[in-house]
Structures are given as structure tokens and as C-alpha cells.
Amino acid sequence: MTSVTDTAPAKPAFRLTRAFQGLERVIVPALLIAGWEAFARSGMLPPALLPAPSAVLHALGDWVFGFDETTQTYSGHWTRDALASALRVFGGFALASLLGILAGVAIGWSRLFEKTLEPTLQMLRPIPPVSWIPLAIIWFGIADKPAIFLVFLGAFFPVLMNSIHGVKTVDHNFVRAGAMMGANQRQMLTDIVLPAALPSIFAGLRIAVGSAWMLTVTAEMVAVKSGLGYVLWDSYYFLRYDIVLAAMISIGLLGYLSDLGLKAIMARTLRWQQATTVQGRTG
Amino acid sequence: MAAIELRNIVKVFSDKRRGRDLLTLDNIDLDIEANDFVCLLGPSGCGKSTLLNIIAGFEQATSGRTLVDGKQVERPGSDRGVVFQQPTLMPWLTAIDNIAFHLKLKGIAKAERNDRAMEFIDLVGLRGFEHHHPSEMSGGMNQRVGIARALLMNPSVILMDEPFAALDAQTKLEMQEELVAIWQKRRCTIVFVTHSVDEALVLGNKIVVMTKRPGRIREAVNFDLPRPRDSTSPEFNDAKRHILALIREESTRLAQAS
Ligand SMILES: Nc1ncnc2c1ncn2[C@@H]1O[C@H](COP(=O)(O)OP(=O)(O)O)[C@@H](O)[C@H]1O
Ligand SMILES: [Mg+2]
């Protein structure tokens, strides 16, 4: 009974700190948005040049749900545009992950691949993916393919570099332990080196998914006539900065969600690693 | 036939940065009998790990022959279980999966793997922790998994490289006792590397004292004190005095030479 009275006063204090912890995350963005709204409404700049957050939200709402056609031809077409971009990201990213992991593991594991393959790839790496746009358009025309190609280029190298690094830095004592337990070359790769390199490979995948979004949008501005990047660039020509901002928010949101999805997959796959971080954080 | 025969082992490392060769093991000649518990005792840097790695097949001797059960050692293999200084468990596998890893590599089904690994979980006293990952266990528990993993392969010899060096004093004593109990129960051949005279005397029935670099065998001492051993008994201290004298003689010889 005494314990109940003892703990009772502690509870509200605990709740208050919890509420504040939730609050401290939103306090900066809330102030920024409020300041922006106030500044936009003050009339110091024409509303066409700096749309207020409420106007951007309005444009975004109409773009998504098509309630009053403020966004004209885009009204109600957000899902289609977002899907077009997302599919390009997914296509290029999937291809880059597959080939990046394969090439990276091969280079990290085998001297032969390191000598034959790596110099060429390292020479291609510093070339900015964007500078491939002219060639991509000549080769693939104006459609999904040049965009997927650019996404591939942007996502491939982070995956490649991190896979090479992951495989090369595998503790050689793991390899010794594997050999001691009778692993053959294939088992050494699949049962020891690959799992040991996974944290590094996932780090590469997360960088890659960010690059993938950046490059889809870039490609859509020049080489494709659909998707969020296209809407952004097209609205800029029509001086619809509210739609430009709505497109920026959409891209940011989708990029963030892709990373969140990848993080969830990573957390599941690398559950063995989490044990340490969770302990470290709570303990 | 001895379980392990080392014939005129010489190991030279080439120090590429300084452009010279480093003689690490100088003509090691040693027979280890089946079911012996041999401690390789010597100061750090004298080549104990190198010698163990040659028996394990991780390193090749520059010259000389290494035979285990009469067969020339060419590469690592599951006939020689190794317990590393750091446990070197696969961090993505649970304790039971680490112990059964050898069976997995042989393609044995999960149910049978678990059955057989449980016996070794019990042997090293880890029941209740079989589904823990290495990051969730203490250093001593991880080293138990390392020992169980080596025992499960039923190897003809077990090679241990200072496996308890990183543990606290109390855990170390516990593990030493348990290792002796396991050795008595299962009758296996153990080669145990240590730089601690006390550890060698607690564990071994044969203590091979090595010299400073280049590593040679100073003397192989037979030590058949019954177990459990009392480290304060006169017999224990006589042996300790003898081994310390060997080591001291060695350092004065080196001091005079230089
Ligand atoms: N791979 C290597 N390359 C060059 N020198 C080495 C290598 N491994 C060990 N050595 C040298 O050989 C000597 C013996 O090392 P080691 O066998 O690890 O000694 P111990 O285990 O007795 O402490 C040391 O001087 C060490 O620097
Ligand atoms: Mg050593």
C-alpha cells in the first residue's frame, strides 16, 4: 500500500517530461512555419513569389485530392506523378543494389576481380551522374529508361564502395574460424563473409536510396515528361511556386519514407547487431 | 605414434618494411601424446601463437614437418579445433548456432544440429543462454561457446591460444577448473598457449617452456600432480620454482649476451 502513495506524486512529473520530449521535436519547425506564414501574409513580397505555407498546403491538397483545381491540369494527379517517380527510383535502385553488391563482393573477395574490374569502375565513379544526361537521352530517348539509367548510376557507386569495404574489412579471424570448422570457398563467402559485410552493405544502400531520389527528380526535369520532378520544373515555367514547393515537400516525404522502409528492413536483418545499440542506449 | 609431431619447425617472417627477415621459431622439435594436456609457456613475442597457427594450418612453416595423427598438416580443418584468444564467434549467430556451425557447413538438418549442440551447451553450462547472441553475453560466456564449438567437432586435438587472457581473475579460475573437468571427462588432446606460469601449472600435465625470440624449446617438464591442484602445496611450488629458474636462467643468458 505504501508503495502506491510513494509513486503517485511521481507520475504527473513523468508525464510532463514525456509531453515536453514530444514537443521539443516540433518546436523549431512550428516556429519556422509560423514565421514564414506571417512574413508571407505581411505583403512584403508578392504572394506569387513567396506562397504562404497555407497556400502550399492548399496546392498540395488539390494536387492529391483534386477538390478545387487550383493546381489546374495536375489536380488530383499526385498519385500518378508520385508513382511514376517511385517506380523509376525502385527500378534504378533495385538494379544498382543487385549489380553493386555482386560487383562489390567480387572485387572485395577476389584478387582477380579487384585487378580487372576495379580500376575501370573507380575511373567512372568521379563522373557526376548528371553529366550522363546527354548520352542517356541519345541512347534511351525521352522516357523512363534514361531516368532509370541515371538513378542506377547514382545508386550503384555507394552500394559498390560499401560492399567492397564491407568484404575487405571482414575480420580475418572469422575466415580462420570458418576454415577451422571446415567451410569451403563458397560457404566462406555465403555463410561468413557476406553476413559479416551486411552492416556495411546496408549503409551503402541507405546512401544509395537518397541518391536515387535526387537523380530521378533531376532526370525528370530534363529527360522525362512525368513524375514529381517534371511537375516541379513545369510549374516553375508557369510561375506556380506553390506547386513547386508542394512538389519539393512530396519528394522530401517520399525520400524520407523510402529510407524509413529500408531502415526497417535493416533492423530486421541485423537484429543481432541491435542488441548492442539498444543496450547501450537504455543501459 | 604421437598425436602431434613437430619436426624441425623453422619459421621466418620477412619484415618487408625494414627489408630483413625475422627468425621466429628456431628448430622446434616436439612430440605431443594423445590425451595430453600440454601448455606452451613463454614470454610474449616468443612465437607461441605462430607455432599454434602452424599446427592449426593457418600458417605454413618455412621448413620442417607438422604431423597430426600421422598426417601432414597442409590447411586448417575440423580435425583440429581452435579456441582463439578473442572468442571469434559469428556475431550474427546465436550461441547454439555458433556451436552447431560446423554441422551446418556439413549440411546437417536444423533439428539434428540443435540436438547435438544442446549437449555441448550443457557441457559448458550455458543452458538458458542458447538463443543469446554473442553481444548479449559476457566475455567468459562467449569463450565457453568458443570451447563448445571446438569440442562439438570431436577433433583429435584442441588448440587454445591464451583463451582466458582477457577474462577477470575470478572468471579465469572458474574457466580453468571447468576446462580441466572437461578434459578429464572427454579425454582429448589439448595444446594450450599461455604466458602465465601459474596457469600452465594449474592446467597442464606437460609444460613446454620456450625461450625468448627466436623461439626454441628450453625444456619440456612433465607435471603429474593430481587434480584438483592446490597452488599452495609444496609440490606445486617446487615445480613453479623449477620453471621460474629456467626462465630466469634464460634472461641472464640473454643479458650477458647483449
Ligand atoms: N604475420 C606476421 N608477420 C611478421 N611478423 C610476425 C607475424 N606474426 C608474428 N610475427 C612476429 O613473430 C614473433 C612471434 O609472434 P607470436 O607468435 O604472436 O608470439 P607470441 O604468441 O608468443 O606472443 C613476434 O615478434 C611477431 O612480431
Ligand atoms: Mg600470442
XYZ file of C-alpha atoms and ligand atoms in Angstrom:
569
model
C 0.000 0.000 0.000
C 2.771 2.423 0.898
C 4.356 1.925 -2.470
C 1.238 3.235 -4.203
C 1.277 6.506 -2.259
C 5.023 6.723 -2.786
C 4.863 6.532 -6.556
C 1.699 8.573 -7.023
C 3.280 12.050 -6.988
C 5.987 10.955 -9.424
C 3.518 10.193 -12.205
C 2.401 13.673 -13.369
C 6.013 14.880 -13.420
C 6.928 11.926 -15.592
C 4.071 12.679 -17.988
C 5.128 16.321 -18.251
C 8.658 15.441 -19.297
C 7.252 12.968 -21.809
C 4.977 15.645 -23.261
C 7.875 18.049 -23.467
C 10.033 15.445 -25.194
C 7.392 15.150 -27.892
C 7.185 18.928 -28.107
C 10.881 19.701 -28.463
C 10.965 17.914 -31.798
C 8.284 20.088 -33.388
C 9.142 23.395 -31.767
C 11.674 24.518 -34.380
C 9.651 23.564 -37.484
C 6.494 25.075 -35.916
C 8.250 28.406 -35.288
C 9.729 28.385 -38.806
C 6.378 27.745 -40.439
C 4.613 30.343 -38.280
C 7.295 32.931 -39.121
C 7.082 32.088 -42.805
C 3.273 32.344 -42.787
C 3.444 35.723 -41.029
C 6.113 37.015 -43.407
C 4.206 35.842 -46.494
C 0.991 37.484 -45.273
C 2.730 40.756 -44.404
C 2.793 41.556 -48.120
C 6.497 42.466 -48.267
C 6.825 40.090 -51.222
C 4.128 39.387 -53.829
C 2.290 36.157 -52.855
C 3.189 34.619 -56.242
C 6.911 34.791 -55.360
C 6.616 33.541 -51.805
C 3.482 31.478 -51.257
C 2.413 31.076 -47.642
C 2.515 27.596 -46.085
C -1.269 27.594 -46.116
C -1.236 28.189 -49.892
C 1.318 25.410 -50.400
C -0.817 23.065 -48.317
C -3.831 24.061 -50.366
C -1.987 23.312 -53.630
C -0.744 20.001 -52.277
C -4.251 19.070 -51.134
C -5.746 19.808 -54.533
C -2.923 18.017 -56.311
C -3.589 14.936 -54.200
C -7.402 15.001 -53.912
C -8.468 17.348 -56.745
C -11.068 19.321 -54.748
C -10.987 22.761 -56.443
C -8.499 22.573 -59.353
C -6.129 25.283 -58.036
C -3.415 23.099 -59.500
C -5.200 23.032 -62.865
C -4.075 20.088 -65.006
C -2.330 18.444 -62.045
C -5.448 18.484 -59.910
C -5.978 15.030 -58.415
C -2.989 13.580 -60.244
C -0.486 13.378 -57.377
C -0.727 9.612 -57.014
C 0.060 9.116 -60.695
C 3.039 11.532 -60.541
C 4.399 10.104 -57.312
C 4.031 6.567 -58.623
C 5.891 7.461 -61.833
C 8.845 8.796 -59.805
C 8.730 5.979 -57.263
C 8.818 3.312 -59.965
C 11.907 4.907 -61.530
C 13.578 5.082 -58.143
C 12.666 1.489 -57.443
C 13.821 0.226 -60.855
C 17.168 2.013 -60.811
C 17.771 1.298 -57.152
C 16.976 -2.415 -57.460
C 19.297 -2.781 -60.432
C 22.049 -0.786 -58.710
C 21.721 -2.813 -55.498
C 21.906 -6.119 -57.322
C 24.879 -5.233 -59.510
C 26.584 -3.109 -56.833
C 26.523 -5.920 -54.266
C 27.586 -8.540 -56.817
C 30.476 -6.462 -58.181
C 31.458 -5.171 -54.729
C 31.608 -8.623 -53.155
C 33.508 -9.991 -56.162
C 36.069 -7.166 -56.008
C 36.399 -7.341 -52.237
C 36.797 -11.115 -52.226
C 38.870 -11.933 -55.292
C 42.194 -10.513 -56.368
C 41.333 -11.284 -59.998
C 38.195 -9.112 -59.973
C 39.986 -6.445 -57.988
C 42.672 -6.189 -60.653
C 40.436 -6.469 -63.717
C 37.243 -4.722 -62.711
C 38.031 -2.172 -60.055
C 40.227 0.334 -61.969
C 37.560 0.849 -64.635
C 34.790 1.305 -62.091
C 36.868 3.677 -59.983
C 37.547 5.773 -63.076
C 33.835 6.006 -63.867
C 32.929 6.843 -60.286
C 34.035 10.512 -60.158
C 31.970 11.378 -63.262
C 28.832 13.076 -61.897
C 25.758 11.010 -62.868
C 24.079 14.214 -64.091
C 26.745 14.655 -66.754
C 25.492 11.430 -68.350
C 22.159 13.097 -69.188
C 23.012 13.995 -72.826
C 24.223 10.480 -73.559
C 21.312 8.963 -71.677
C 18.848 10.903 -73.842
C 20.648 9.936 -77.066
C 20.765 6.294 -76.057
C 17.372 5.873 -74.419
C 15.240 8.761 -75.722
C 12.780 10.687 -73.542
C 11.031 8.146 -71.347
C 11.549 6.002 -68.251
C 14.788 4.449 -69.418
C 17.153 7.450 -69.209
C 15.783 8.233 -65.735
C 16.287 4.660 -64.558
C 19.771 4.738 -66.042
C 20.634 7.901 -64.104
C 19.174 6.520 -60.888
C 21.226 3.401 -61.453
C 24.426 5.432 -61.841
C 23.745 7.452 -58.705
C 22.840 4.433 -56.587
C 25.383 1.947 -57.945
C 28.594 3.512 -56.661
C 27.620 3.933 -52.992
C 26.488 0.293 -52.938
C 29.654 -0.813 -54.727
C 32.046 1.110 -52.476
C 30.377 -0.028 -49.278
C 30.196 -3.647 -50.414
C 33.908 -3.655 -51.289
C 34.719 -2.052 -47.951
C 32.455 -4.432 -46.040
C 34.031 -7.528 -47.563
C 37.607 -6.256 -47.287
C 37.315 -5.360 -43.637
C 35.885 -8.710 -42.523
C 37.983 -9.769 -39.529
C 40.381 -12.394 -40.884
C 39.872 -14.375 -37.707
C 36.285 -15.078 -38.874
C 37.756 -16.549 -42.031
C 40.192 -18.596 -39.959
C 37.369 -19.785 -37.693
C 35.368 -20.759 -40.783
C 38.284 -22.672 -42.266
C 38.830 -24.408 -38.933
C 35.194 -25.576 -38.983
C 35.585 -26.917 -42.491
C 33.987 -24.214 -44.685
C 34.690 -24.491 -48.407
C 35.211 -21.391 -50.561
C 31.528 -20.973 -51.403
C 30.438 -21.401 -47.780
C 33.121 -18.959 -46.690
C 31.506 -16.373 -48.949
C 27.832 -17.088 -48.241
C 27.991 -18.071 -44.572
C 30.774 -15.868 -43.239
C 31.933 -13.011 -45.451
C 28.520 -11.910 -46.697
C 26.779 -11.768 -43.302
C 29.833 -10.054 -41.812
C 29.742 -7.425 -44.577
C 25.976 -6.805 -44.319
C 26.115 -3.787 -41.972
C 28.420 -2.001 -44.390
C 26.320 -3.050 -47.409
C 23.189 -1.663 -45.747
C 24.963 1.626 -45.055
C 25.638 1.796 -48.807
C 22.015 1.005 -49.651
C 20.801 3.844 -47.458
C 23.095 6.374 -49.123
C 22.019 4.951 -52.481
C 18.294 5.393 -51.893
C 18.901 9.090 -51.205
C 20.913 9.469 -54.421
C 18.198 7.594 -56.269
C 15.549 10.192 -55.362
C 17.853 13.072 -56.214
C 18.592 11.634 -59.632
C 15.006 10.714 -60.518
C 13.980 14.284 -59.902
C 16.933 15.636 -61.902
C 16.175 13.298 -64.781
C 12.503 14.229 -64.744
C 13.410 17.891 -65.041
C 15.186 17.269 -68.345
C 14.672 13.871 -69.820
C 11.166 12.727 -68.873
C 7.691 14.226 -69.126
C 6.138 12.821 -65.978
C 6.757 12.430 -62.276
C 7.244 14.801 -59.359
C 10.390 16.369 -60.838
C 8.582 17.126 -64.065
C 5.697 18.781 -62.213
C 8.203 20.830 -60.215
C 10.029 22.093 -63.293
C 6.863 22.634 -65.325
C 5.261 24.680 -62.513
C 8.379 26.804 -62.344
C 7.812 27.809 -66.003
C 4.255 28.808 -65.091
C 5.430 30.703 -62.005
C 3.383 28.439 -59.737
C 5.746 28.461 -56.760
C 3.063 26.988 -54.533
C 3.148 23.833 -56.679
C 6.973 23.934 -56.807
C 7.025 23.882 -53.019
C 4.333 21.212 -52.863
C 6.471 19.071 -55.187
C 9.556 19.657 -53.030
C 7.638 18.568 -49.947
C 6.351 15.464 -51.754
C 9.871 14.460 -52.826
C 11.237 15.016 -49.337
C 8.436 12.974 -47.832
C 8.797 10.054 -50.239
C 12.587 10.052 -49.859
C 12.161 10.004 -46.105
C 9.640 7.157 -46.306
C 11.940 5.087 -48.566
C 14.750 5.491 -46.065
C 12.397 4.541 -43.238
C 11.368 1.398 -45.132
C 14.980 0.469 -45.759
C 15.825 1.107 -42.117
C 13.038 -1.238 -41.063
C 14.374 -3.985 -43.348
C 17.866 -3.359 -42.000
C 16.697 -3.533 -38.391
C 15.065 -6.898 -39.087
C 18.065 -8.313 -40.929
C 20.670 -7.012 -38.498
C 18.734 -7.794 -35.343
C 21.881 -9.397 -33.901
C 23.607 -6.024 -34.092
C 20.740 -4.137 -32.482
C 21.220 -5.935 -29.207
C 24.323 -3.856 -28.564
C 22.908 -0.486 -29.575
C 19.679 -0.930 -27.644
C 21.592 -1.991 -24.554
C 23.964 0.911 -24.963
C 21.104 3.369 -25.231
C 18.945 2.167 -22.357
C 21.654 0.784 -20.086
C 52.670 -42.626 -32.732
C 52.252 -39.245 -31.081
C 49.081 -37.213 -31.671
C 51.146 -34.250 -32.835
C 54.670 -34.492 -34.196
C 56.645 -31.339 -34.841
C 59.857 -31.990 -36.730
C 62.497 -29.264 -37.021
C 59.995 -26.436 -37.428
C 61.589 -23.184 -38.552
C 59.542 -20.065 -39.184
C 60.987 -16.925 -40.711
C 58.784 -13.866 -41.205
C 60.003 -11.433 -43.794
C 59.747 -7.906 -42.468
C 59.162 -6.130 -45.765
C 59.094 -2.611 -44.342
C 62.561 -2.951 -42.823
C 63.775 -5.272 -45.553
C 65.022 -8.029 -43.274
C 63.987 -11.462 -42.139
C 62.842 -12.293 -38.627
C 63.639 -15.743 -37.299
C 60.651 -16.525 -35.057
C 60.802 -20.281 -34.476
C 64.193 -21.946 -34.475
C 64.170 -25.682 -34.944
C 61.213 -26.763 -32.823
C 61.095 -30.499 -32.276
C 58.277 -31.819 -30.130
C 56.012 -34.840 -29.704
C 52.625 -34.468 -28.070
C 50.966 -37.695 -26.962
C 47.256 -38.385 -27.304
C 45.188 -37.201 -24.301
C 47.998 -34.950 -23.062
C 47.194 -31.517 -21.752
C 50.234 -29.594 -22.951
C 50.890 -25.989 -22.006
C 53.177 -23.965 -24.257
C 54.726 -21.442 -21.893
C 56.854 -18.491 -22.929
C 57.145 -14.707 -22.887
C 55.139 -12.636 -25.368
C 56.626 -12.492 -28.805
C 58.463 -15.816 -28.476
C 56.380 -17.429 -31.198
C 53.756 -19.414 -29.251
C 50.882 -18.233 -31.423
C 52.933 -18.800 -34.542
C 53.609 -22.403 -33.512
C 49.931 -22.985 -32.713
C 48.905 -21.428 -36.036
C 51.257 -23.781 -37.854
C 49.623 -26.791 -36.165
C 46.184 -25.307 -36.969
C 47.207 -24.881 -40.611
C 46.682 -21.096 -40.591
C 50.401 -20.544 -41.249
C 52.977 -22.568 -43.125
C 56.332 -23.340 -41.548
C 59.341 -22.112 -43.520
C 60.803 -25.582 -43.111
C 60.094 -28.691 -41.064
C 57.168 -31.077 -40.855
C 53.951 -30.956 -38.875
C 52.008 -34.178 -38.461
C 48.679 -34.601 -36.690
C 47.638 -38.238 -36.282
C 50.420 -39.103 -38.679
C 49.037 -36.889 -41.438
C 50.920 -33.870 -42.770
C 49.148 -30.590 -41.962
C 48.512 -28.539 -45.071
C 45.474 -26.420 -44.326
C 43.035 -25.740 -41.480
C 40.478 -28.469 -40.868
C 37.901 -29.672 -38.405
C 40.230 -32.412 -37.116
C 41.930 -29.567 -35.182
C 39.593 -27.445 -33.071
C 40.912 -23.967 -32.344
C 39.872 -21.722 -29.459
C 41.023 -18.203 -30.219
C 42.268 -15.548 -27.808
C 39.235 -13.424 -28.708
C 36.216 -15.766 -28.885
C 35.785 -15.003 -32.630
C 32.172 -16.139 -32.695
C 29.954 -15.175 -35.613
C 28.128 -12.173 -34.100
C 25.028 -12.766 -36.258
C 24.511 -16.280 -34.880
C 23.077 -17.275 -31.508
C 25.133 -19.352 -29.086
C 23.590 -22.615 -30.262
C 24.027 -21.734 -33.943
C 27.655 -20.803 -33.316
C 28.258 -24.128 -31.602
C 26.489 -26.029 -34.392
C 28.106 -24.040 -37.222
C 30.363 -26.948 -38.189
C 27.286 -29.179 -38.584
C 25.565 -26.538 -40.701
C 28.575 -26.427 -43.016
C 28.278 -30.195 -43.338
C 24.653 -29.799 -44.421
C 23.066 -31.446 -41.382
C 19.396 -30.598 -40.753
C 18.470 -27.992 -38.166
C 16.715 -30.331 -35.739
C 19.686 -32.676 -35.501
C 22.118 -29.753 -35.267
C 20.234 -28.332 -32.299
C 20.017 -31.737 -30.630
C 23.731 -32.264 -30.840
C 24.639 -28.680 -29.895
C 22.448 -28.816 -26.752
C 24.714 -31.489 -25.318
C 27.621 -29.030 -25.546
C 25.545 -26.112 -24.267
C 25.048 -28.242 -21.153
C 28.692 -29.298 -21.036
C 29.884 -25.686 -20.809
C 26.994 -24.674 -18.519
C 25.177 -22.289 -20.848
C 21.659 -23.742 -20.655
C 19.192 -20.871 -20.843
C 21.529 -18.792 -22.991
C 21.390 -20.886 -26.164
C 19.411 -18.240 -28.057
C 21.568 -15.293 -26.980
C 23.794 -13.520 -29.461
C 27.483 -13.003 -28.580
C 26.830 -9.285 -27.986
C 24.343 -10.233 -25.265
C 26.783 -12.396 -23.307
C 29.873 -11.752 -21.190
C 33.420 -12.464 -22.356
C 33.564 -15.614 -20.248
C 30.290 -16.941 -21.675
C 31.455 -16.243 -25.205
C 34.664 -18.118 -24.562
C 32.580 -21.069 -23.294
C 30.743 -21.018 -26.626
C 34.137 -20.961 -28.351
C 35.222 -24.046 -26.401
C 31.918 -25.847 -27.038
C 32.206 -25.054 -30.747
C 35.641 -26.674 -30.875
C 34.575 -29.719 -28.823
C 31.498 -30.408 -30.959
C 33.671 -31.167 -33.978
C 35.153 -34.021 -31.942
C 38.631 -33.084 -33.144
C 41.694 -35.180 -32.437
C 43.375 -32.125 -30.890
C 42.189 -28.847 -29.430
C 44.454 -25.833 -29.836
C 43.905 -22.922 -27.442
C 45.705 -19.593 -27.745
C 45.596 -17.746 -24.400
C 41.805 -18.162 -24.328
C 41.423 -16.824 -20.792
C 43.881 -13.913 -21.026
C 41.136 -11.304 -21.430
C 38.980 -12.552 -18.535
C 38.887 -11.229 -14.982
C 40.760 -13.221 -12.340
C 37.726 -14.953 -10.854
C 36.180 -15.971 -14.174
C 39.607 -17.164 -15.265
C 39.889 -19.510 -12.260
C 36.390 -20.884 -12.872
C 37.106 -21.483 -16.540
C 40.422 -23.192 -15.776
C 38.682 -25.592 -13.406
C 35.948 -26.326 -15.901
C 38.407 -26.883 -18.715
C 40.287 -29.436 -16.614
C 36.970 -31.138 -15.776
C 36.021 -31.282 -19.452
C 39.426 -32.649 -20.383
C 39.157 -35.344 -17.712
C 35.642 -36.264 -18.774
C 36.195 -36.321 -22.547
C 39.812 -37.437 -22.774
C 41.073 -35.182 -25.527
C 44.463 -33.796 -26.518
C 44.869 -30.121 -25.679
C 47.649 -27.716 -26.621
C 47.200 -24.603 -24.510
C 49.289 -21.478 -25.069
C 49.926 -19.227 -22.087
C 52.479 -16.754 -20.776
C 51.448 -17.369 -17.166
C 53.480 -19.867 -15.133
C 50.588 -20.344 -12.697
C 48.095 -21.044 -15.450
C 50.417 -23.606 -17.010
C 50.878 -25.337 -13.653
C 47.152 -25.401 -12.880
C 46.249 -26.859 -16.263
C 48.965 -28.935 -17.864
C 50.378 -32.361 -17.332
C 53.224 -31.370 -19.614
C 54.696 -27.876 -19.688
C 56.811 -26.893 -22.645
C 58.962 -23.896 -21.699
C 60.007 -21.795 -24.675
C 62.862 -19.305 -24.888
C 62.658 -15.680 -25.919
C 62.890 -14.864 -29.602
C 63.846 -16.781 -31.610
C 61.552 -19.356 -30.011
C 63.216 -22.625 -29.043
C 62.173 -25.299 -26.606
C 64.038 -24.766 -23.359
C 62.647 -27.820 -21.606
C 59.534 -29.970 -21.627
C 58.556 -30.573 -17.985
C 56.268 -33.456 -17.037
C 53.956 -32.415 -14.228
C 51.643 -35.118 -12.940
C 50.367 -33.518 -9.755
C 46.894 -34.956 -9.051
C 43.865 -32.761 -9.531
C 42.300 -30.598 -8.263
C 45.660 -28.927 -7.787
C 46.435 -26.860 -4.757
C 48.559 -23.923 -5.828
C 49.880 -23.529 -2.285
C 51.125 -27.132 -1.954
C 54.896 -27.803 -1.743
C 54.858 -29.927 -4.940
C 53.179 -27.134 -6.888
C 55.745 -24.634 -5.619
C 58.681 -26.929 -6.334
C 57.573 -27.157 -9.942
C 56.981 -23.437 -10.069
C 60.474 -22.774 -8.711
C 61.977 -25.076 -11.306
C 60.161 -23.358 -14.189
C 60.920 -19.868 -12.914
C 64.590 -20.862 -12.658
C 64.527 -21.982 -16.286
C 63.056 -18.629 -17.311
C 65.474 -16.634 -15.140
C 68.481 -18.561 -16.430
C 67.274 -17.662 -19.886
C 67.061 -13.923 -19.170
C 70.520 -13.788 -17.525
C 71.940 -15.643 -20.524
C 70.372 -13.034 -22.816
C 71.597 -10.187 -20.615
C 75.173 -11.491 -20.742
C 74.994 -11.949 -24.474
C 73.975 -8.346 -25.084
N 52.337 -12.319 -39.785
C 53.486 -11.888 -39.239
N 54.357 -11.155 -39.977
C 55.520 -10.731 -39.432
N 55.904 -10.992 -38.173
C 55.092 -11.706 -37.389
C 53.841 -12.195 -37.881
N 53.219 -12.882 -36.888
C 54.051 -12.825 -35.833
N 55.168 -12.132 -36.126
C 56.309 -11.893 -35.224
O 56.731 -13.117 -34.721
C 57.029 -13.024 -33.359
C 56.238 -14.052 -32.586
O 54.873 -13.714 -32.590
P 53.762 -14.577 -31.855
O 53.817 -15.967 -32.364
O 52.471 -13.864 -31.994
O 54.273 -14.532 -30.348
P 53.505 -14.929 -29.009
O 52.192 -15.538 -29.370
O 54.424 -15.855 -28.309
O 53.341 -13.683 -28.223
C 56.732 -11.605 -32.937
O 57.952 -10.908 -32.865
C 55.888 -11.060 -34.031
O 56.158 -9.702 -34.237
Mg 50.235 -14.879 -28.968
